[in-house]
Amino acid sequence: MTQSIAIIGGGIVGSTAAYYLSEFNKNNDLDITVFDHGCGQATKAAAGIISPWLSKRRNKSWYELAKDGATLLNSIADKTNMPEDIYNQCGTIITRNNLEDITELYDLAIERSKDTETIGEIYKLTPDEIKRHIPIINSNLPGLLVTGGARIKGDKYTDHLLKIAKSNGVSVINKEISINENVNVVCDRKEMQFDKIILATGAWTKNVLSNLPLDVDIRPQKGQLIELSINDINLSHEDMPVLMPEGESDFIPLGNGRLIVGASHENDKDFDLNPDADVIDELLNSATSLLPSLSAENLIRVKIGTRAYTSDFSPFFGKIPGYEKILVGSGLGSSGLTTGPLVGKILAEMAIDNLSMDIEKYRKPIENYIKLVK
Ligand SMILES: Cc1cc2nc3c(=O)[nH]c(=O)nc-3n(C[C@H](O)[C@H](O)[C@H](O)COP(=O)(O)OP(=O)(O)OC[C@H]3O[C@@H](n4cnc5c(N)ncnc54)[C@H](O)[C@@H]3O)c2cc1C
C-alpha cells in the first residue's frame, strides 16, 4: 500500500529528509511531497561553518548530534557527488588571545578525535603559520587548525538534494501551507490528507502548529551577515580555511573572490528580514579589523535569515505528543547546518518506521519543547 508523506519546509532538515525518503522509495510505495515557501529560510542565509568539535557547550546530546551530523554531511557529500562549490572540507582555524586557551582547545580536540575521524588532523599554529594559510589576514594571535572543518553553501545544498529527490519522484511545491484542526495540510485553500507529516519548518514551527492545542517552545532569532568581494586583494590561493577569531565575527572564504563575515544574533527582531545599518557597520568593522584593506565598497550583499531557538538552546525532534502522525525537527539554533542533516535523516527513517540508529543519545525528551495543552 502506498504511504503518503508531506514534508513541510525545504531547508537543510526538509531537503535531507526528502533526499533520504526518495532513496528509501525503491519499491515506489511512498508518495512524497515537499511544501516550502522559502521566505527567511535560515539554511540559505547561513554562514556555513561545520566545525563542532571545539565547542565547549556542556550539552552532551547536542554534541553527539553535531559530531555525527558533521560526519553524515561528509558522507552525503561523498555519496551524492556534491561539488566542492557546495561542500568543501577546507579546514577551520580558531584563534585565541593567549596560548593557554589554545593548549586547552588542542587537548579537547585530541580527546574528541578519538571518537570521530571527520575532525581530521589538529595543529597548533603560530601567527605566521596562520598567515600562510590565510594570507590576507592581519592578526598576531596564535591558533588551532582542524583540517576536517568545512564550509557549506546552504542554498546550493538544498538545491542539490531536492534535485536528486525530484529525479526520484518527489514533488516540490513552493507554497505556504497551514495545518488545520483535522491534522490535514491546507494549500491554496485545498485540504490534503497525508499518512505522515514531517515538519521541518525551523523558526515557523509554532506558527504552523497554531491550530492544534499545543504548547511549542520556539522563538525566532534574526541573523545577518555580509558578503564581500576580495577580488582586488592579491590572493595567493583560493582554498583558504574558515577563520573563527575570538570575540570577532567569523570569516568564511567562499572561493571566486568572495568572503562572508558574520553573523549577528538578534533576539528582539521577530521575523524581520530588513538589513540594520548598525549591524552592517559592526560586521564591516569586524572585517576591517582583520583585513584592513577592505572597506564598505567591497560589500556585495547582506544575507538575512531566521534561526529557531528553544529555551535551553537544544534542538528537538520526534513524534509530536498527541499527534503521532506528525514528526517534527526544530530548534537547531546557530549550528543547524551541522546537526540538520542527521535530524533530516532520522525524521525520514521515523516516517517509515525503520530507524537504523539509537536516537536517544541525540535528544532530550520532546515533551520539554512541545506538549499538549490540557
Ligand atoms: C545568519 C545565519 C548564520 C548561520 N550560520 C551557521 C553556520 O555557520 N553553521 C551552522 O551549522 N549553522 C548556521 N546557522 C544555523 C542554520 O542555518 C539553521 O539552524 C538551519 O539552517 C535550520 O534549518 P531548518 O531546516 O531547521 O530551517 P530553515 O532552513 O529555516 O527551513 C525552514 C523552511 O520551512 C519553510 N516553512 C516554514 N513554514 C512554512 C509553511 N507554513 N509552509 C511552507 N513552508 C514553510 C521556510 O520557508 C523555510 O524554507 C546560521 C543561521 C543564520 C540565520
Short mmCIF file of C-alpha atoms and ligand atoms in Angstrom, two decimals:
data_model
loop_
_atom_site.label_atom_id
_atom_site.label_comp_id
_atom_site.label_asym_id
_atom_site.label_seq_id
_atom_site.Cartn_x
_atom_site.Cartn_y
_atom_site.Cartn_z
CA MET A 1 0.00 0.00 0.00
CA THR A 2 1.27 3.48 -0.86
CA GLN A 3 2.09 5.75 2.08
CA SER A 4 1.73 9.50 1.54
CA ILE A 5 4.22 11.76 3.29
CA ALA A 6 4.24 15.56 3.35
CA ILE A 7 7.47 17.36 4.23
CA ILE A 8 6.82 20.95 5.26
CA GLY A 9 9.95 23.07 4.84
CA GLY A 10 12.78 22.74 2.34
CA GLY A 11 15.73 23.93 4.43
CA ILE A 12 18.55 21.59 5.45
CA VAL A 13 16.25 19.35 7.54
CA GLY A 14 13.44 19.09 4.98
CA SER A 15 15.66 18.66 1.91
CA THR A 16 17.74 15.96 3.66
CA ALA A 17 14.55 14.15 4.75
CA ALA A 18 13.25 14.35 1.15
CA TYR A 19 16.53 13.00 -0.22
CA TYR A 20 16.58 10.01 2.17
CA LEU A 21 12.89 9.19 1.71
CA SER A 22 13.36 9.25 -2.06
CA GLU A 23 16.32 6.88 -1.69
CA PHE A 24 14.26 4.56 0.54
CA ASN A 25 11.47 4.55 -2.07
CA LYS A 26 12.92 1.84 -4.31
CA ASN A 27 9.59 -0.04 -4.37
CA ASN A 28 7.65 3.10 -5.23
CA ASP A 29 5.41 2.70 -2.22
CA LEU A 30 5.95 6.24 -0.94
CA ASP A 31 4.23 9.32 -2.30
CA ILE A 32 6.34 12.26 -1.11
CA THR A 33 5.53 15.98 -1.40
CA VAL A 34 7.69 18.85 -0.13
CA PHE A 35 5.99 22.19 0.59
CA ASP A 36 8.29 25.17 1.06
CA HIS A 37 7.69 28.91 0.84
CA GLY A 38 11.39 29.62 1.46
CA CYS A 39 11.00 33.15 2.85
CA GLY A 40 13.51 33.89 5.61
CA GLN A 41 14.92 30.36 5.45
CA ALA A 42 17.89 30.04 7.81
CA THR A 43 19.63 27.46 5.62
CA LYS A 44 20.08 29.77 2.64
CA ALA A 45 21.21 32.71 4.81
CA ALA A 46 23.68 30.74 6.90
CA ALA A 47 27.41 31.31 7.15
CA GLY A 48 28.11 27.65 6.51
CA ILE A 49 30.68 26.63 9.12
CA ILE A 50 30.89 22.94 10.01
CA SER A 51 33.26 22.57 12.96
CA PRO A 52 31.52 21.35 16.13
CA TRP A 53 34.49 19.65 17.79
CA LEU A 54 35.96 22.65 19.62
CA SER A 55 32.68 23.73 21.18
CA LYS A 56 32.67 23.95 24.96
CA ARG A 57 28.89 23.55 25.23
CA ARG A 58 28.13 21.12 28.05
CA ASN A 59 25.04 19.72 26.33
CA LYS A 60 26.14 16.14 25.65
CA SER A 61 23.20 15.18 23.42
CA TRP A 62 23.80 18.30 21.31
CA TYR A 63 27.48 17.39 20.89
CA GLU A 64 26.63 13.80 19.84
CA LEU A 65 24.13 15.16 17.28
CA ALA A 66 26.59 17.77 15.96
CA LYS A 67 29.56 15.37 15.82
CA ASP A 68 27.59 12.67 14.00
CA GLY A 69 25.84 15.34 11.90
CA ALA A 70 29.21 16.59 10.62
CA THR A 71 30.17 13.01 9.71
CA LEU A 72 26.85 12.36 7.98
CA LEU A 73 27.15 15.58 6.00
CA ASN A 74 30.55 14.44 4.81
CA SER A 75 29.16 11.11 3.65
CA ILE A 76 26.12 12.73 1.95
CA ALA A 77 28.55 14.99 0.06
CA ASP A 78 30.54 11.94 -0.97
CA LYS A 79 27.57 9.76 -1.90
CA THR A 80 25.80 12.44 -3.96
CA ASN A 81 28.95 13.76 -5.68
CA MET A 82 28.42 17.17 -4.17
CA PRO A 83 30.74 19.66 -5.91
CA GLU A 84 33.35 21.49 -3.77
CA ASP A 85 31.50 24.65 -4.60
CA ILE A 86 28.74 23.39 -2.23
CA TYR A 87 30.68 21.47 0.43
CA ASN A 88 34.38 21.97 0.96
CA GLN A 89 36.49 20.46 3.72
CA CYS A 90 38.80 23.46 3.64
CA GLY A 91 39.65 23.26 7.38
CA THR A 92 38.81 25.68 10.18
CA ILE A 93 41.18 27.86 12.18
CA ILE A 94 40.24 29.19 15.59
CA THR A 95 42.37 31.95 17.16
CA ARG A 96 42.64 32.91 20.83
CA ASN A 97 44.29 35.78 22.71
CA ASN A 98 46.57 33.51 24.70
CA LEU A 99 48.43 30.24 24.29
CA GLU A 100 46.85 28.59 27.36
CA ASP A 101 43.43 28.71 25.68
CA ILE A 102 44.89 27.21 22.51
CA THR A 103 46.50 24.41 24.53
CA GLU A 104 43.19 23.74 26.28
CA LEU A 105 41.35 23.59 22.94
CA TYR A 106 44.07 21.40 21.46
CA ASP A 107 43.69 18.89 24.32
CA LEU A 108 39.91 18.93 23.86
CA ALA A 109 40.28 18.34 20.11
CA ILE A 110 42.74 15.48 20.63
CA GLU A 111 40.40 13.85 23.16
CA ARG A 112 37.42 14.23 20.82
CA SER A 113 39.36 12.95 17.82
CA LYS A 114 39.39 9.52 19.48
CA ASP A 115 35.68 9.36 18.76
CA THR A 116 35.46 10.80 15.23
CA GLU A 117 37.67 10.68 12.16
CA THR A 118 35.84 13.57 10.49
CA ILE A 119 37.75 16.09 12.63
CA GLY A 120 40.87 15.30 10.56
CA GLU A 121 44.31 16.48 11.74
CA ILE A 122 44.78 19.01 14.55
CA TYR A 123 47.66 21.52 14.56
CA LYS A 124 48.66 24.41 16.83
CA LEU A 125 49.60 27.38 14.63
CA THR A 126 51.78 30.44 15.21
CA PRO A 127 50.54 33.80 13.83
CA ASP A 128 52.97 33.40 10.89
CA GLU A 129 51.65 29.94 10.11
CA ILE A 130 48.09 31.30 10.17
CA LYS A 131 49.15 33.98 7.69
CA ARG A 132 50.47 31.27 5.41
CA HIS A 133 47.02 29.64 5.39
CA ILE A 134 45.11 32.93 5.19
CA PRO A 135 47.49 35.40 3.52
CA ILE A 136 45.03 38.28 3.56
CA ILE A 137 44.72 38.38 7.36
CA ASN A 138 46.36 40.90 9.67
CA SER A 139 46.48 39.21 13.09
CA ASN A 140 49.13 38.34 15.65
CA LEU A 141 47.17 35.70 17.52
CA PRO A 142 48.02 32.02 17.85
CA GLY A 143 45.50 29.46 16.64
CA LEU A 144 44.43 25.90 16.07
CA LEU A 145 43.77 24.28 12.70
CA VAL A 146 41.29 21.43 12.37
CA THR A 147 41.64 20.02 8.86
CA GLY A 148 38.23 18.27 8.85
CA GLY A 149 36.36 21.55 9.34
CA ALA A 150 34.23 22.51 6.36
CA ARG A 151 32.14 25.21 4.75
CA ILE A 152 28.83 24.55 3.08
CA LYS A 153 26.59 26.72 0.95
CA GLY A 154 23.14 26.05 2.37
CA ASP A 155 21.10 27.21 -0.64
CA LYS A 156 23.11 25.07 -3.06
CA TYR A 157 22.97 22.07 -0.68
CA THR A 158 19.16 22.11 -0.62
CA ASP A 159 19.01 22.60 -4.43
CA HIS A 160 21.37 19.65 -4.90
CA LEU A 161 19.43 17.26 -2.65
CA LEU A 162 15.98 18.36 -3.84
CA LYS A 163 17.12 17.85 -7.44
CA ILE A 164 18.03 14.24 -6.62
CA ALA A 165 14.77 13.77 -4.68
CA LYS A 166 12.77 15.18 -7.62
CA SER A 167 14.51 12.86 -10.05
CA ASN A 168 13.39 10.02 -7.73
CA GLY A 169 9.76 11.17 -7.99
CA VAL A 170 9.36 13.63 -5.10
CA SER A 171 7.06 16.61 -5.81
CA VAL A 172 8.12 20.05 -4.61
CA ILE A 173 5.50 22.78 -4.19
CA ASN A 174 6.85 26.25 -3.39
CA LYS A 175 3.87 27.49 -1.43
CA GLU A 176 2.97 28.29 2.13
CA ILE A 177 0.67 25.77 3.83
CA SER A 178 -1.14 25.53 7.13
CA ILE A 179 -2.16 22.52 9.20
CA ASN A 180 -5.82 22.55 10.22
CA GLU A 181 -7.57 21.09 13.28
CA ASN A 182 -8.15 17.82 11.35
CA VAL A 183 -4.34 17.50 11.06
CA ASN A 184 -4.54 17.94 7.30
CA VAL A 185 -2.36 20.15 5.13
CA VAL A 186 -4.11 23.16 3.62
CA CYS A 187 -2.55 24.66 0.49
CA ASP A 188 -4.36 27.24 -1.63
CA ARG A 189 -7.49 26.54 0.45
CA LYS A 190 -7.35 22.89 -0.64
CA GLU A 191 -7.29 20.35 2.20
CA MET A 192 -4.93 17.42 1.66
CA GLN A 193 -4.66 14.30 3.78
CA PHE A 194 -1.30 12.64 4.38
CA ASP A 195 -0.40 9.49 6.33
CA LYS A 196 2.62 11.23 7.82
CA ILE A 197 3.69 14.86 8.05
CA ILE A 198 7.31 15.85 8.60
CA LEU A 199 7.55 19.37 9.99
CA ALA A 200 10.90 20.86 9.07
CA THR A 201 9.71 24.42 9.49
CA GLY A 202 12.54 25.87 11.60
CA ALA A 203 11.57 29.11 13.34
CA TRP A 204 7.99 28.88 11.97
CA THR A 205 7.17 25.62 13.79
CA LYS A 206 4.98 27.33 16.42
CA ASN A 207 3.03 29.20 13.71
CA VAL A 208 2.43 26.06 11.63
CA LEU A 209 1.08 24.23 14.70
CA SER A 210 -1.12 27.13 15.83
CA ASN A 211 -4.42 25.34 15.01
CA LEU A 212 -3.60 22.47 17.36
CA PRO A 213 -3.77 22.65 21.17
CA LEU A 214 -0.01 22.52 21.64
CA ASP A 215 2.45 24.49 23.68
CA VAL A 216 5.55 24.98 21.49
CA ASP A 217 8.83 26.30 22.88
CA ILE A 218 10.34 28.03 19.83
CA ARG A 219 11.43 31.61 19.32
CA PRO A 220 12.84 33.27 16.19
CA GLN A 221 16.29 34.84 16.14
CA LYS A 222 17.39 37.18 13.37
CA GLY A 223 20.83 36.58 11.85
CA GLN A 224 22.59 38.95 9.43
CA LEU A 225 25.90 38.56 7.64
CA ILE A 226 27.75 40.39 4.90
CA GLU A 227 29.26 39.09 1.68
CA LEU A 228 32.36 40.98 0.49
CA SER A 229 34.32 40.98 -2.72
CA ILE A 230 38.02 40.30 -2.12
CA ASN A 231 38.88 40.14 -5.81
CA ASP A 232 41.09 43.21 -5.69
CA ILE A 233 43.16 41.80 -2.82
CA ASN A 234 46.16 39.86 -4.00
CA LEU A 235 45.27 36.26 -3.18
CA SER A 236 47.88 33.56 -3.42
CA HIS A 237 45.30 30.79 -3.18
CA GLU A 238 41.53 30.44 -3.13
CA ASP A 239 41.18 27.45 -0.86
CA MET A 240 41.58 29.23 2.47
CA PRO A 241 40.26 27.71 5.70
CA VAL A 242 37.39 29.26 7.62
CA LEU A 243 38.61 31.59 10.38
CA MET A 244 36.90 31.81 13.78
CA PRO A 245 38.66 34.58 15.73
CA GLU A 246 37.98 35.21 19.42
CA GLY A 247 35.45 37.96 20.04
CA GLU A 248 35.06 38.83 16.36
CA SER A 249 32.81 37.67 13.56
CA ASP A 250 33.71 34.53 11.65
CA PHE A 251 35.36 34.73 8.21
CA ILE A 252 34.20 32.26 5.61
CA PRO A 253 36.03 32.36 2.26
CA LEU A 254 33.64 31.27 -0.48
CA GLY A 255 36.10 30.96 -3.37
CA ASN A 256 35.64 33.09 -6.51
CA GLY A 257 36.99 36.13 -4.66
CA ARG A 258 34.12 36.24 -2.15
CA LEU A 259 34.21 36.31 1.63
CA ILE A 260 31.39 36.07 4.17
CA VAL A 261 31.70 37.80 7.54
CA GLY A 262 29.18 37.21 10.31
CA ALA A 263 26.82 36.54 11.81
CA SER A 264 24.68 38.62 14.15
CA HIS A 265 22.34 37.10 16.76
CA GLU A 266 19.30 39.31 17.41
CA ASN A 267 16.61 38.05 19.77
CA ASP A 268 14.26 41.03 19.65
CA LYS A 269 13.53 41.31 15.91
CA ASP A 270 10.91 38.57 15.50
CA PHE A 271 10.76 37.53 11.79
CA ASP A 272 12.10 40.86 10.44
CA LEU A 273 14.21 40.45 7.28
CA ASN A 274 15.37 44.05 6.76
CA PRO A 275 19.08 44.88 6.98
CA ASP A 276 20.05 47.01 10.00
CA ALA A 277 22.65 49.72 9.33
CA ASP A 278 24.21 49.43 12.81
CA VAL A 279 24.63 45.66 12.48
CA ILE A 280 26.16 46.01 9.00
CA ASP A 281 28.59 48.64 10.36
CA GLU A 282 29.58 46.32 13.20
CA LEU A 283 30.21 43.46 10.76
CA LEU A 284 32.23 45.75 8.47
CA ASN A 285 34.31 46.92 11.46
CA SER A 286 34.95 43.32 12.38
CA ALA A 287 36.00 42.60 8.79
CA THR A 288 38.35 45.58 8.53
CA SER A 289 39.96 44.87 11.91
CA LEU A 290 41.44 41.72 10.41
CA LEU A 291 41.54 42.77 6.75
CA PRO A 292 42.42 46.48 6.83
CA SER A 293 42.41 46.77 3.03
CA LEU A 294 38.65 46.14 2.95
CA SER A 295 36.04 48.90 3.03
CA ALA A 296 32.29 49.38 2.57
CA GLU A 297 32.96 49.42 -1.19
CA ASN A 298 33.71 45.70 -1.02
CA LEU A 299 30.20 44.95 0.27
CA ILE A 300 28.24 42.89 -2.26
CA ARG A 301 25.16 41.93 -0.28
CA VAL A 302 23.64 41.34 3.13
CA LYS A 303 22.13 37.92 3.87
CA ILE A 304 19.41 37.65 6.50
CA GLY A 305 17.66 34.61 7.92
CA THR A 306 15.68 33.49 10.94
CA ARG A 307 17.07 30.84 13.30
CA ALA A 308 14.90 28.74 15.61
CA TYR A 309 15.73 28.64 19.33
CA THR A 310 14.33 26.77 22.33
CA SER A 311 14.56 28.00 25.95
CA ASP A 312 17.55 25.75 26.74
CA PHE A 313 19.12 26.20 23.24
CA SER A 314 18.70 22.47 22.48
CA PRO A 315 17.36 21.15 19.21
CA PHE A 316 14.46 18.70 19.39
CA PHE A 317 12.96 16.08 17.11
CA GLY A 318 10.48 13.22 17.15
CA LYS A 319 6.74 12.47 17.19
CA ILE A 320 4.52 15.26 18.49
CA PRO A 321 2.77 14.18 21.71
CA GLY A 322 -0.91 13.53 20.96
CA TYR A 323 -0.31 13.81 17.18
CA GLU A 324 1.80 10.80 16.35
CA LYS A 325 1.44 11.22 12.59
CA ILE A 326 3.37 14.50 12.79
CA LEU A 327 7.14 14.26 13.10
CA VAL A 328 9.00 17.43 13.88
CA GLY A 329 12.61 18.62 13.95
CA SER A 330 13.38 22.19 15.00
CA GLY A 331 15.25 24.48 17.42
CA LEU A 332 18.56 23.92 15.63
CA GLY A 333 19.83 27.39 16.57
CA SER A 334 23.17 28.54 15.22
CA SER A 335 24.55 25.07 14.45
CA GLY A 336 21.73 23.71 12.30
CA LEU A 337 23.81 23.19 9.17
CA THR A 338 25.86 20.78 11.28
CA THR A 339 23.02 18.98 13.11
CA GLY A 340 20.33 19.38 10.40
CA PRO A 341 21.40 16.56 8.04
CA LEU A 342 21.20 13.99 10.84
CA VAL A 343 17.86 15.34 12.08
CA GLY A 344 16.52 15.12 8.49
CA LYS A 345 17.71 11.54 8.12
CA ILE A 346 16.22 10.49 11.48
CA LEU A 347 12.84 12.06 10.58
CA ALA A 348 12.86 10.23 7.22
CA GLU A 349 13.58 6.92 8.94
CA MET A 350 10.92 7.54 11.63
CA ALA A 351 8.34 8.33 8.93
CA ILE A 352 8.69 4.82 7.52
CA ASP A 353 9.21 3.17 10.93
CA ASN A 354 12.68 2.00 10.01
CA LEU A 355 15.19 3.55 12.39
CA SER A 356 18.76 2.45 11.71
CA MET A 357 20.31 4.05 14.81
CA ASP A 358 19.88 4.67 18.52
CA ILE A 359 18.41 8.20 18.59
CA GLU A 360 18.09 8.66 22.35
CA LYS A 361 21.70 9.77 22.76
CA TYR A 362 20.93 12.69 20.46
CA ARG A 363 17.96 14.21 22.25
CA LYS A 364 16.20 15.33 25.38
CA PRO A 365 12.51 14.38 25.79
CA ILE A 366 10.40 16.08 23.11
CA GLU A 367 7.83 16.99 25.82
CA ASN A 368 10.39 19.54 27.07
CA TYR A 369 9.66 21.51 23.89
CA ILE A 370 6.18 20.51 22.66
CA LYS A 371 3.29 19.42 24.82
CA LEU A 372 -0.47 19.07 24.61
CA VAL A 373 -2.37 21.89 26.31
CA LYS A 374 -4.82 20.24 28.71
C1 LIG B 1 22.88 34.19 9.58
C2 LIG B 1 22.96 32.75 9.96
C3 LIG B 1 24.20 32.11 10.03
C4 LIG B 1 24.27 30.74 10.35
N1 LIG B 1 25.49 30.12 10.31
C5 LIG B 1 25.57 28.78 10.58
C6 LIG B 1 26.82 28.11 10.48
O1 LIG B 1 27.84 28.70 10.13
N2 LIG B 1 26.87 26.77 10.79
C7 LIG B 1 25.76 26.08 11.17
O2 LIG B 1 25.86 24.87 11.45
N3 LIG B 1 24.54 26.69 11.24
C8 LIG B 1 24.43 28.02 10.96
N4 LIG B 1 23.23 28.67 11.04
C9 LIG B 1 22.06 27.92 11.55
C10 LIG B 1 21.39 27.10 10.45
O3 LIG B 1 21.32 27.86 9.28
C11 LIG B 1 19.97 26.70 10.88
O4 LIG B 1 19.96 26.17 12.18
C12 LIG B 1 19.41 25.65 9.92
O5 LIG B 1 19.57 26.08 8.60
C13 LIG B 1 17.94 25.39 10.21
O6 LIG B 1 17.46 24.52 9.23
P1 LIG B 1 15.94 24.12 9.18
O7 LIG B 1 15.77 23.23 8.02
O8 LIG B 1 15.50 23.65 10.54
O9 LIG B 1 15.15 25.51 8.98
P2 LIG B 1 15.14 26.54 7.75
O10 LIG B 1 16.39 26.46 6.99
O11 LIG B 1 14.75 27.86 8.31
O12 LIG B 1 13.99 25.98 6.82
C14 LIG B 1 12.64 26.03 7.21
C15 LIG B 1 11.83 26.16 5.94
O13 LIG B 1 10.45 25.95 6.25
C16 LIG B 1 9.71 26.82 5.43
N5 LIG B 1 8.38 27.00 6.03
C17 LIG B 1 8.09 27.41 7.28
N6 LIG B 1 6.76 27.46 7.46
C18 LIG B 1 6.20 27.06 6.30
C19 LIG B 1 4.85 26.91 5.84
N7 LIG B 1 3.81 27.19 6.63
N8 LIG B 1 4.63 26.49 4.57
C20 LIG B 1 5.68 26.21 3.74
N9 LIG B 1 6.98 26.35 4.12
C21 LIG B 1 7.24 26.76 5.37
C22 LIG B 1 10.52 28.10 5.46
O14 LIG B 1 10.17 28.95 4.41
C23 LIG B 1 11.92 27.54 5.31
O15 LIG B 1 12.26 27.43 3.95
C24 LIG B 1 23.10 30.02 10.69
C25 LIG B 1 21.85 30.66 10.62
C26 LIG B 1 21.77 32.01 10.26
C27 LIG B 1 20.43 32.67 10.16
#
